[in-house]
Coordinates of C-alpha atoms and ligand atoms in Angstrom, one line a residue:
X240 CA 22.3 -1.0 19.5
X241 CA 21.7 -2.9 16.2
X242 CA 21.4 -0.9 13.0
X243 CA 19.5 -2.2 10.0
X244 CA 21.6 -3.9 7.3
X245 CA 20.7 -4.2 3.6
X246 CA 22.9 -7.2 3.1
X247 CA 21.0 -9.1 5.8
X248 CA 17.7 -7.9 4.4
X249 CA 18.5 -9.3 1.0
X250 CA 18.8 -12.9 2.3
X251 CA 16.1 -15.4 1.5
X252 CA 16.5 -18.8 3.2
X253 CA 14.4 -21.9 3.3
X254 CA 13.7 -21.4 7.0
X255 CA 10.1 -21.9 8.0
X256 CA 8.2 -18.7 8.8
X257 CA 7.2 -18.5 12.4
X258 CA 3.6 -17.7 13.3
X259 CA 3.5 -15.7 16.6
X260 CA 0.4 -14.9 18.5
X261 CA 0.7 -11.5 20.0
X262 CA 0.3 -11.3 23.8
X263 CA -0.3 -8.2 25.8
X264 CA 2.2 -7.7 28.7
X265 CA 0.3 -6.4 31.7
X266 CA 3.4 -4.6 32.9
X267 CA 2.7 -1.9 30.3
X268 CA -0.9 -1.5 31.0
X269 CA -1.9 2.1 31.6
X270 CA 1.4 3.7 30.7
X271 CA -0.5 5.9 28.3
X272 CA -3.2 6.9 30.8
X273 CA -4.2 10.5 30.4
X274 CA -1.8 10.8 27.5
X275 CA -2.6 11.2 23.8
X276 CA -1.0 10.0 20.5
X277 CA -0.8 11.1 16.9
X278 CA 0.4 8.9 14.1
X279 CA 1.4 10.3 10.7
X280 CA 1.2 7.9 7.9
X281 CA 3.1 8.0 4.5
X282 CA 2.9 5.6 1.6
X283 CA 0.8 2.6 0.6
X284 CA -2.2 0.7 2.0
X285 CA 0.1 -1.6 3.8
X286 CA 1.4 1.3 5.9
X287 CA -2.1 2.6 6.4
X288 CA -3.0 -0.8 7.8
X289 CA 0.1 -0.9 10.0
X290 CA -1.0 2.4 11.4
X291 CA -4.3 0.8 12.4
X292 CA -2.3 -1.8 14.4
X293 CA 0.0 0.9 15.9
X294 CA -3.0 2.8 17.0
X295 CA -4.5 -0.4 18.4
X296 CA -1.3 -1.0 20.4
X297 CA -1.2 2.6 21.7
X298 CA -4.8 2.4 22.8
X299 CA -4.1 -0.9 24.6
X300 CA -1.6 1.1 26.6
X301 CA -4.2 3.7 27.6
X302 CA -3.3 6.4 25.1
X303 CA -6.1 8.2 23.3
X304 CA -6.1 9.6 19.8
X305 CA -5.3 13.3 19.3
X306 CA -6.1 14.7 15.9
X307 CA -3.8 17.6 16.5
X308 CA -0.2 16.5 16.3
X309 CA 0.9 19.7 18.1
X310 CA -1.0 18.7 21.2
X311 CA -0.1 15.0 21.4
X312 CA 2.2 13.5 24.0
X313 CA 3.6 10.9 21.6
X314 CA 4.0 11.3 17.8
X315 CA 4.9 8.4 15.6
X316 CA 5.9 8.8 11.9
X317 CA 5.0 5.7 9.9
X318 CA 7.3 6.2 6.9
X319 CA 7.6 5.1 3.3
X320 CA 10.8 4.4 1.2
X321 CA 9.5 3.9 -2.2
X322 CA 10.8 7.1 -3.8
X323 CA 13.0 10.0 -2.7
X324 CA 10.1 12.4 -2.2
X325 CA 8.6 10.1 0.4
X326 CA 11.9 10.3 2.3
X327 CA 11.9 14.1 2.0
X328 CA 8.4 14.4 3.4
X329 CA 9.3 12.4 6.4
X330 CA 12.5 14.3 7.0
X331 CA 10.6 17.6 6.6
X332 CA 8.2 16.4 9.3
X333 CA 11.1 15.4 11.6
X334 CA 12.3 19.0 11.3
X335 CA 8.9 20.3 12.4
X336 CA 8.9 17.9 15.3
X337 CA 12.2 19.2 16.5
X338 CA 10.6 22.6 17.2
X339 CA 7.6 20.9 18.9
X340 CA 10.1 19.0 21.1
X341 CA 11.8 22.3 22.0
X342 CA 8.5 23.6 23.3
X343 CA 7.6 20.3 25.0
X344 CA 10.6 18.3 26.1
X345 CA 8.3 15.5 27.3
X346 CA 7.1 14.8 23.8
X347 CA 8.0 11.3 22.6
X348 CA 8.9 11.0 18.9
X349 CA 9.0 7.6 17.3
X350 CA 9.9 6.7 13.7
X351 CA 8.8 3.4 12.1
X352 CA 7.8 2.0 8.7
X353 CA 10.0 1.3 5.6
X354 CA 12.5 4.1 6.2
X355 CA 13.3 2.7 9.6
X356 CA 14.6 -0.4 7.7
X357 CA 17.3 1.5 5.8
X358 CA 20.8 1.9 7.2
X359 CA 21.3 5.3 5.6
X360 CA 18.2 6.7 7.2
X361 CA 18.8 5.3 10.7
X362 CA 22.3 6.7 10.7
X363 CA 21.1 10.1 9.6
X364 CA 18.4 10.1 12.3
X365 CA 21.0 9.2 14.9
X366 CA 23.4 11.9 13.8
X367 CA 21.1 14.7 12.8
X368 CA 17.7 14.2 14.4
X369 CA 18.6 13.6 18.0
X370 CA 15.1 14.6 19.2
X371 CA 13.8 11.2 17.9
X372 CA 13.3 9.0 20.9
X373 CA 13.2 5.7 19.1
X374 CA 13.2 4.0 15.7
X375 CA 11.4 0.7 15.2
X376 CA 11.3 -1.5 12.1
X377 CA 8.5 -3.1 10.2
X378 CA 9.4 -6.5 11.9
X379 CA 9.3 -4.9 15.4
X380 CA 5.9 -3.3 15.5
X381 CA 4.6 -5.7 18.2
X382 CA 7.4 -4.5 20.5
X383 CA 6.1 -0.9 20.6
X384 CA 4.7 -1.1 24.1
X385 CA 8.1 -2.1 25.5
X386 CA 9.9 0.6 23.5
X387 CA 7.6 3.3 24.9
X388 CA 7.8 1.9 28.4
X389 CA 11.6 1.9 28.3
X390 CA 11.7 5.4 26.8
X391 CA 9.5 6.7 29.6
X392 CA 12.0 5.2 32.1
X393 CA 15.1 6.7 30.5
X394 CA 14.7 8.8 27.4
X395 CA 17.6 7.8 25.2
X396 CA 17.2 7.2 21.5
X397 CA 16.8 3.5 20.9
X398 CA 16.9 1.6 17.6
X399 CA 14.9 -1.6 17.4
X400 CA 15.2 -2.7 13.8
X401 CA 15.9 -6.2 12.6
X402 CA 16.9 -7.0 9.1
X403 CA 15.4 -10.4 9.0
X404 CA 13.1 -12.3 6.7
X405 CA 10.2 -11.8 9.1
X406 CA 7.5 -13.7 10.9
X407 CA 3.8 -13.6 10.8
X408 CA 2.3 -12.0 13.9
X409 CA -1.4 -12.7 14.6
X410 CA -3.7 -11.0 17.0
X411 CA -2.3 -7.5 17.1
X412 CA -4.8 -5.0 18.4
X413 CA -6.4 -2.8 15.7
X414 CA -8.2 0.5 15.5
X415 CA -9.8 0.6 12.1
X416 CA -9.9 3.9 10.3
X417 CA -13.3 3.1 8.8
X418 CA -16.4 1.4 10.2
X419 CA -17.4 -0.1 6.8
X420 CA -14.2 -0.6 4.8
X421 CA -11.3 -2.7 6.1
X422 CA -7.9 -3.8 5.0
X423 CA -6.9 -7.4 5.6
X424 CA -3.3 -8.5 5.1
X425 CA -3.0 -11.8 3.3
X426 CA 0.7 -11.9 2.5
X427 CA 3.6 -9.9 3.8
X428 CA 6.9 -9.0 2.1
X429 CA 8.0 -9.6 -1.4
X430 CA 10.5 -12.0 -3.1
X431 CA 10.3 -10.5 -6.6
X432 CA 13.3 -8.2 -6.1
X433 CA 12.4 -6.0 -9.1
X434 CA 15.7 -4.1 -9.6
X435 CA 14.4 -0.6 -8.8
X436 CA 12.4 -1.6 -5.7
X437 CA 13.3 -1.3 -2.0
X438 CA 10.3 -3.2 -0.7
X439 CA 11.8 -6.7 -0.6
X440 CA 14.5 -5.2 1.7
X441 CA 12.2 -3.2 4.0
X442 CA 9.4 -5.7 4.2
X443 CA 11.2 -9.0 4.2
X444 CA 10.4 -12.4 2.8
X445 CA 7.2 -13.2 1.0
X446 CA 5.1 -14.9 3.7
X447 CA 1.4 -15.7 3.7
X448 CA -1.0 -15.7 6.6
X449 CA -2.8 -19.0 7.1
X450 CA -6.1 -19.1 5.3
X451 CA -8.1 -19.8 8.5
X452 CA -6.7 -16.7 10.2
X453 CA -7.7 -14.5 7.3
X454 CA -11.2 -16.0 7.1
X455 CA -11.7 -15.5 10.9
X456 CA -10.8 -11.9 10.5
X457 CA -13.1 -11.5 7.5
X458 CA -16.0 -13.2 9.4
X459 CA -15.6 -10.9 12.3
X460 CA -15.7 -7.9 9.9
X461 CA -18.9 -9.2 8.4
X462 CA -20.4 -9.7 11.9
X463 CA -19.5 -6.0 12.6
X464 CA -21.4 -4.8 9.5
X465 CA -18.4 -4.1 7.2
X466 CA -19.3 -3.6 3.6
X467 CA -15.9 -4.0 2.0
X468 CA -12.7 -5.8 2.6
X469 CA -9.5 -5.3 0.7
X470 CA -7.1 -8.2 0.7
X471 CA -3.6 -6.7 0.9
X472 CA -0.2 -7.8 -0.2
X473 CA 2.8 -6.4 -2.3
X474 CA 1.9 -9.3 -4.6
X475 CA -1.4 -11.0 -3.6
X476 CA -1.1 -13.4 -6.5
X477 CA 1.7 -15.2 -4.7
X478 CA -0.6 -15.9 -1.8
X479 CA -0.1 -19.4 -0.4
X480 CA 2.9 -20.3 -2.5
X481 CA 5.1 -20.3 0.6
X482 CA 2.8 -22.4 2.7
X483 CA 2.6 -25.8 1.2
X484 CA -1.0 -26.2 2.2
X485 CA -2.3 -26.7 -1.3
X486 CA -4.2 -23.4 -1.6
X487 CA -3.7 -20.2 -3.5
X488 CA -5.3 -16.8 -4.1
X489 CA -8.1 -18.3 -6.2
X490 CA -9.1 -20.6 -3.3
X491 CA -8.8 -17.8 -0.8
X492 CA -10.9 -15.3 -2.9
X493 CA -13.6 -17.9 -3.3
X494 CA -13.7 -18.6 0.5
X495 CA -13.7 -14.9 1.3
X496 CA -16.5 -14.2 -1.3
X497 CA -18.6 -16.9 0.3
X498 CA -18.6 -15.0 3.7
X499 CA -20.8 -12.6 1.8
X500 CA -19.3 -9.3 2.5
X501 CA -20.8 -7.1 -0.2
X502 CA -17.5 -6.0 -1.7
X503 CA -14.2 -8.0 -1.8
X504 CA -11.1 -6.3 -3.3
X505 CA -7.5 -7.4 -3.6
X506 CA -4.4 -5.4 -4.3
X507 CA -1.7 -5.5 -5.8
X508 CA -1.4 -8.2 -8.5
X509 CA 1.9 -8.9 -10.2
X510 CA 1.4 -9.9 -13.9
X511 CA 3.7 -12.9 -13.4
X512 CA 1.5 -15.0 -11.0
X513 CA -2.0 -14.4 -12.4
X514 CA -3.6 -17.7 -13.1
X515 CA -6.7 -18.6 -15.2
X516 CA -8.3 -20.0 -12.1
X517 CA -8.0 -16.6 -10.4
X518 CA -9.7 -14.9 -13.4
X519 CA -12.4 -17.5 -13.3
X520 CA -13.1 -16.9 -9.6
X521 CA -13.2 -13.1 -10.1
X522 CA -15.7 -13.5 -12.9
X523 CA -17.9 -16.0 -11.0
X524 CA -18.6 -14.1 -7.7
X525 CA -20.6 -10.9 -7.9
X526 CA -19.1 -9.6 -4.7
X527 CA -15.5 -9.9 -5.9
X528 CA -15.1 -6.5 -7.4
X529 CA -14.3 -6.3 -11.2
X530 CA -11.2 -4.2 -10.6
X531 CA -7.5 -5.2 -11.1
X532 CA -4.5 -3.1 -10.4
X533 CA -1.9 -4.6 -12.8
X534 CA 1.4 -2.7 -12.7
X535 CA 3.1 -2.5 -16.2
X536 CA 6.1 -0.5 -15.1
X537 CA 7.4 -0.3 -18.7
X538 CA 6.2 -1.2 -22.1
X539 CA 9.7 -2.0 -23.4
X540 CA 10.9 -5.6 -23.3
X541 CA 14.5 -4.4 -22.9
X542 CA 13.6 -2.3 -19.8
X543 CA 11.3 -4.9 -18.4
X544 CA 14.3 -7.3 -18.5
X545 CA 16.5 -4.8 -16.8
X546 CA 13.8 -4.3 -14.2
X547 CA 13.6 -8.0 -13.5
X548 CA 9.9 -8.1 -14.1
X549 CA 9.7 -11.6 -15.6
X550 CA 7.1 -10.8 -18.3
X551 CA 7.2 -9.3 -21.8
X552 CA 4.9 -7.0 -23.7
X553 CA 3.3 -10.0 -25.4
X554 CA 2.7 -12.0 -22.2
X555 CA 1.3 -8.9 -20.5
X556 CA -1.1 -8.2 -23.4
X557 CA -2.3 -11.8 -23.3
X558 CA -3.1 -11.6 -19.6
X559 CA -4.6 -8.2 -20.1
X560 CA -6.9 -9.5 -22.8
X561 CA -8.1 -12.4 -20.6
X562 CA -8.8 -10.0 -17.8
X563 CA -10.7 -7.6 -20.1
X564 CA -13.3 -10.4 -20.7
X565 CA -14.5 -10.1 -17.1
X566 CA -17.8 -8.3 -17.2
X567 CA -17.5 -4.6 -16.4
X568 CA -13.8 -4.8 -15.4
X569 CA -11.6 -1.8 -14.8
X570 CA -7.9 -2.2 -15.0
X571 CA -5.4 0.3 -13.6
X572 CA -1.6 0.3 -13.6
X573 CA 1.7 1.7 -12.3
X574 CA 4.3 3.0 -14.8
X575 CA 7.9 4.2 -14.2
X576 CA 9.6 6.6 -16.7
X577 CA 13.3 7.3 -16.8
X578 CA 14.5 3.9 -15.6
X579 CA 18.3 4.1 -16.1
X580 CA 19.1 3.9 -19.8
X581 CA 15.5 4.3 -21.0
X582 CA 15.7 5.6 -24.6
X583 CA 13.0 7.5 -26.5
X584 CA 12.4 4.2 -28.3
X585 CA 11.8 2.4 -25.0
X586 CA 9.5 5.1 -23.9
X587 CA 7.5 5.0 -27.2
X588 CA 7.0 1.3 -26.4
X589 CA 5.5 2.3 -23.1
X590 CA 3.1 4.7 -24.9
X591 CA 2.3 2.0 -27.3
X592 CA 1.3 -0.3 -24.5
X593 CA -0.9 2.4 -22.9
X594 CA -2.6 2.8 -26.3
X595 CA -3.2 -0.9 -26.4
X596 CA -4.5 -1.2 -22.8
X597 CA -6.3 2.1 -22.5
X598 CA -6.2 1.9 -18.7
X599 CA -9.0 3.3 -16.6
X600 CA -6.3 5.1 -14.7
X601 CA -2.6 4.9 -13.7
X602 CA -0.1 6.0 -11.2
X603 CA 3.0 7.3 -13.0
X604 CA 6.4 8.0 -11.5
X605 CA 9.9 9.1 -12.5
X606 CA 12.4 6.5 -11.5
X607 CA 14.0 7.3 -8.1
X608 CA 17.2 5.5 -7.2
X609 CA 17.0 3.5 -3.9
X610 CA 20.3 2.9 -2.1
X611 CA 21.3 -0.8 -2.2
X612 CA 19.1 -1.9 -5.2
X613 CA 20.7 -3.1 -8.4
X614 CA 19.1 -0.4 -10.6
X615 CA 20.8 2.3 -8.4
X616 CA 24.1 1.2 -9.8
X617 CA 22.8 1.6 -13.4
X618 CA 21.6 5.0 -12.4
X619 CA 25.1 6.1 -11.6
X620 CA 26.0 5.5 -15.2
X621 CA 22.8 7.0 -16.7
X622 CA 23.2 10.4 -18.4
X623 CA 19.5 10.9 -19.3
X624 CA 18.7 14.5 -18.4
X625 CA 16.0 15.2 -15.7
X626 CA 14.2 17.4 -18.2
X627 CA 13.9 14.5 -20.6
X628 CA 12.4 12.3 -17.9
X629 CA 10.0 15.1 -16.9
X630 CA 8.9 15.6 -20.5
X631 CA 8.3 11.9 -20.8
X632 CA 6.2 11.9 -17.6
X633 CA 4.2 14.8 -19.0
X634 CA 3.5 13.0 -22.3
X635 CA 2.6 9.8 -20.5
X636 CA 0.2 11.6 -18.2
X637 CA -1.5 13.3 -21.1
X638 CA -2.2 10.0 -22.8
X639 CA -3.3 8.3 -19.5
X640 CA -5.6 11.1 -18.7
X641 CA -7.2 10.9 -22.1
X642 CA -8.0 7.3 -21.6
X643 CA -9.3 7.9 -18.1
X644 CA -11.7 10.5 -19.4
X645 CA -12.8 8.2 -22.2
X646 CA -13.5 5.3 -19.9
X647 CA -15.3 7.6 -17.5
X648 CA -17.4 9.1 -20.4
X649 CA -18.6 5.6 -21.2
X650 CA -20.3 5.6 -17.8
X651 CA -22.5 8.7 -18.5
X652 CA -26.2 8.2 -18.1
X653 CA -25.8 4.7 -16.6
X654 CA -26.5 3.7 -13.0
X655 CA -23.8 2.3 -10.7
X656 CA -23.6 1.1 -7.2
X657 CA -21.6 3.4 -4.9
X658 CA -20.3 2.7 -1.5
X659 CA -20.7 6.1 0.2
X660 CA -17.6 7.2 2.1
X661 CA -18.3 10.7 3.4
X662 CA -19.0 14.4 2.7
X663 CA -17.2 15.8 -0.3
X664 CA -15.4 19.2 0.0
X665 CA -18.4 20.8 -1.8
X666 CA -21.4 21.7 0.2
X667 CA -24.2 19.2 0.3
X668 CA -22.2 16.7 -1.8
X669 CA -21.2 13.2 -0.8
X670 CA -18.6 11.0 -2.4
X671 CA -18.1 7.3 -2.7
X672 CA -16.6 4.6 -5.0
X673 CA -18.0 2.4 -7.7
X674 CA -17.4 -1.3 -7.8
X675 CA -14.5 -0.5 -10.2
X676 CA -13.0 1.9 -7.7
X677 CA -14.0 5.1 -9.4
X678 CA -14.7 8.2 -7.4
X679 CA -18.2 9.6 -7.7
X680 CA -19.6 12.9 -6.2
X681 CA -23.3 13.3 -5.8
X682 CA -25.9 15.3 -3.8
X683 CA -27.0 13.3 -0.8
X684 CA -27.4 13.3 3.0
X685 CA -24.8 12.2 5.5
X686 CA -26.9 9.2 6.7
X687 CA -25.9 7.5 3.5
X688 CA -22.3 7.0 4.7
X689 CA -21.4 3.4 4.8
X690 CA -24.3 2.4 2.6
X691 CA -24.3 1.1 -1.0
X692 CA -26.6 3.3 -3.1
X693 CA -27.5 3.6 -6.8
X694 CA -26.2 6.7 -8.5
X695 CA -26.7 7.8 -12.1
X696 CA -23.6 9.3 -13.7
X697 CA -24.3 12.8 -15.1
X698 CA -20.9 13.9 -16.2
X699 CA -17.4 12.5 -16.4
X700 CA -14.0 14.1 -15.8
X701 CA -10.6 12.5 -15.9
X702 CA -10.3 11.8 -12.2
X703 CA -13.9 11.7 -11.0
X704 CA -17.5 11.5 -12.0
X705 CA -20.5 13.5 -11.0
X706 CA -23.8 11.8 -10.5
X707 CA -27.3 11.9 -8.9
X708 CA -28.9 9.6 -6.4
X709 CA -31.4 7.2 -7.9
X710 CA -34.2 7.0 -5.2
Ligands
5AD1029 N1 11.2 4.7 -8.5 C1 10.0 5.1 -9.0 N2 8.9 4.4 -8.8 C2 9.0 3.3 -8.1 N3 8.1 2.3 -7.7 C3 8.7 1.4 -7.0 N4 10.0 1.7 -6.8 C4 10.2 2.8 -7.5 C5 11.4 3.6 -7.7 N5 12.6 3.3 -7.2 C6 6.7 2.4 -8.2 C7 6.3 1.2 -8.9 C8 5.4 0.4 -8.0 C9 4.8 1.6 -7.2 C10 4.2 1.2 -5.9 O1 5.8 2.5 -7.0 O2 5.6 1.6 -10.1 O3 4.4 -0.4 -8.6
SF4_1030 FE1 8.7 -4.0 -5.5 FE2 8.5 -5.7 -7.6 FE3 7.9 -6.6 -5.1 FE4 6.2 -4.9 -6.3 S1 6.7 -7.0 -7.0 S2 7.0 -4.7 -4.2 S3 7.7 -3.6 -7.5 S4 9.9 -5.9 -5.8

């Protein structure tokens, strides 16, 4: 049994990335006949999309979906490593599954996702969570049918995790969560190695899919009536750099836009790789949504350097100003407070950048040490008190929420296009998202789901808007 290894996961070679076409092995056909599955997903869009592939694989084996975890024959946890609380949630769920397994010894429990790539986690599962049947890594997803088959034959815990740079697997089966919005991976992994981040270790080397494979997928989505595609990557702006084919994200965005899906999105953008050509293309095509998620992480040059972010306050502002010129654009961000050694002065620099950028919204976090990353060593020497970090987070959120409300208030009395997603928790209300990815609630009927409608904004809050349908 091979355990994951952070030292191996850190390696970046010049080796060519292999493209592998997934092939279904008939030996495993029907092993899930009359059985049901439940997949629990934690973390980012990348994980959500992996779950769509996991469900596709499970259905190709004959399993059918069970919305009730307690009644399923196989439960898979697709985990996230980004912060400690994501770990805690998954371990909490593993505790619950232990009881389920006591009631139903035939239950198969699998763990995958980013946590499966961490040595410390896998060792803990092996020693303390013996009811887990198997652990499989982000690079081993395609091998799930074999794992399940072997576990049904003899039910010992198995670990199938490789700490490798990774390949590009094409043609995995997929069960999409939505009939009108789809995620499309364009680039896997990350080579940025920001010092706080575990992702380059859990997701492997930065590797782009071939443009033709992406376009084929988008064309099929268009044929099937999809209204929106989101191009996914840890850093989409690096798209193509590893391929030597002479194309980049601007070329890809342009080609995708021309397929004429009504809404094209892309996430996440690292400020380092954003080119003028990309900005030009985003402005030029109406169906490329005027929405950019541009993580700032910190507003202090000193901390940005310690984080290994490769930009400064000034260069970020310059890029920000260029993006702001795109008609109707909304810009959101991620910010970490309490990075090891962050002083009040550093933190004030972050607030200053928030005042400058006046983001439409932001995800904010307290720094969470990740085993094996460079910043975790700085954390050991950091004596900043937890209360101080919490207080900074509070002050930051107050400011962010203020600007969210302001930007939402500017939308009042105007009409926006909303892609309707579903029923809202309030009776008779529906919800959907603007082109700029803002949540809008309005009165409407269920037959609007999946359609793009005009809604006039009647009132703004920090996190959502209320509106009324314009007939
Ligand atoms: N601690 C806190 N936040 C983190 N992020 C990534 N790693 C950490 C960490 N160790 C945040 C970053 C990133 C977002 C997805 O999660 O802000 O952009
Ligand atoms: Fe993590 Fe930085 Fe890569 Fe984003 S760009 S996934 S924060 S290492």
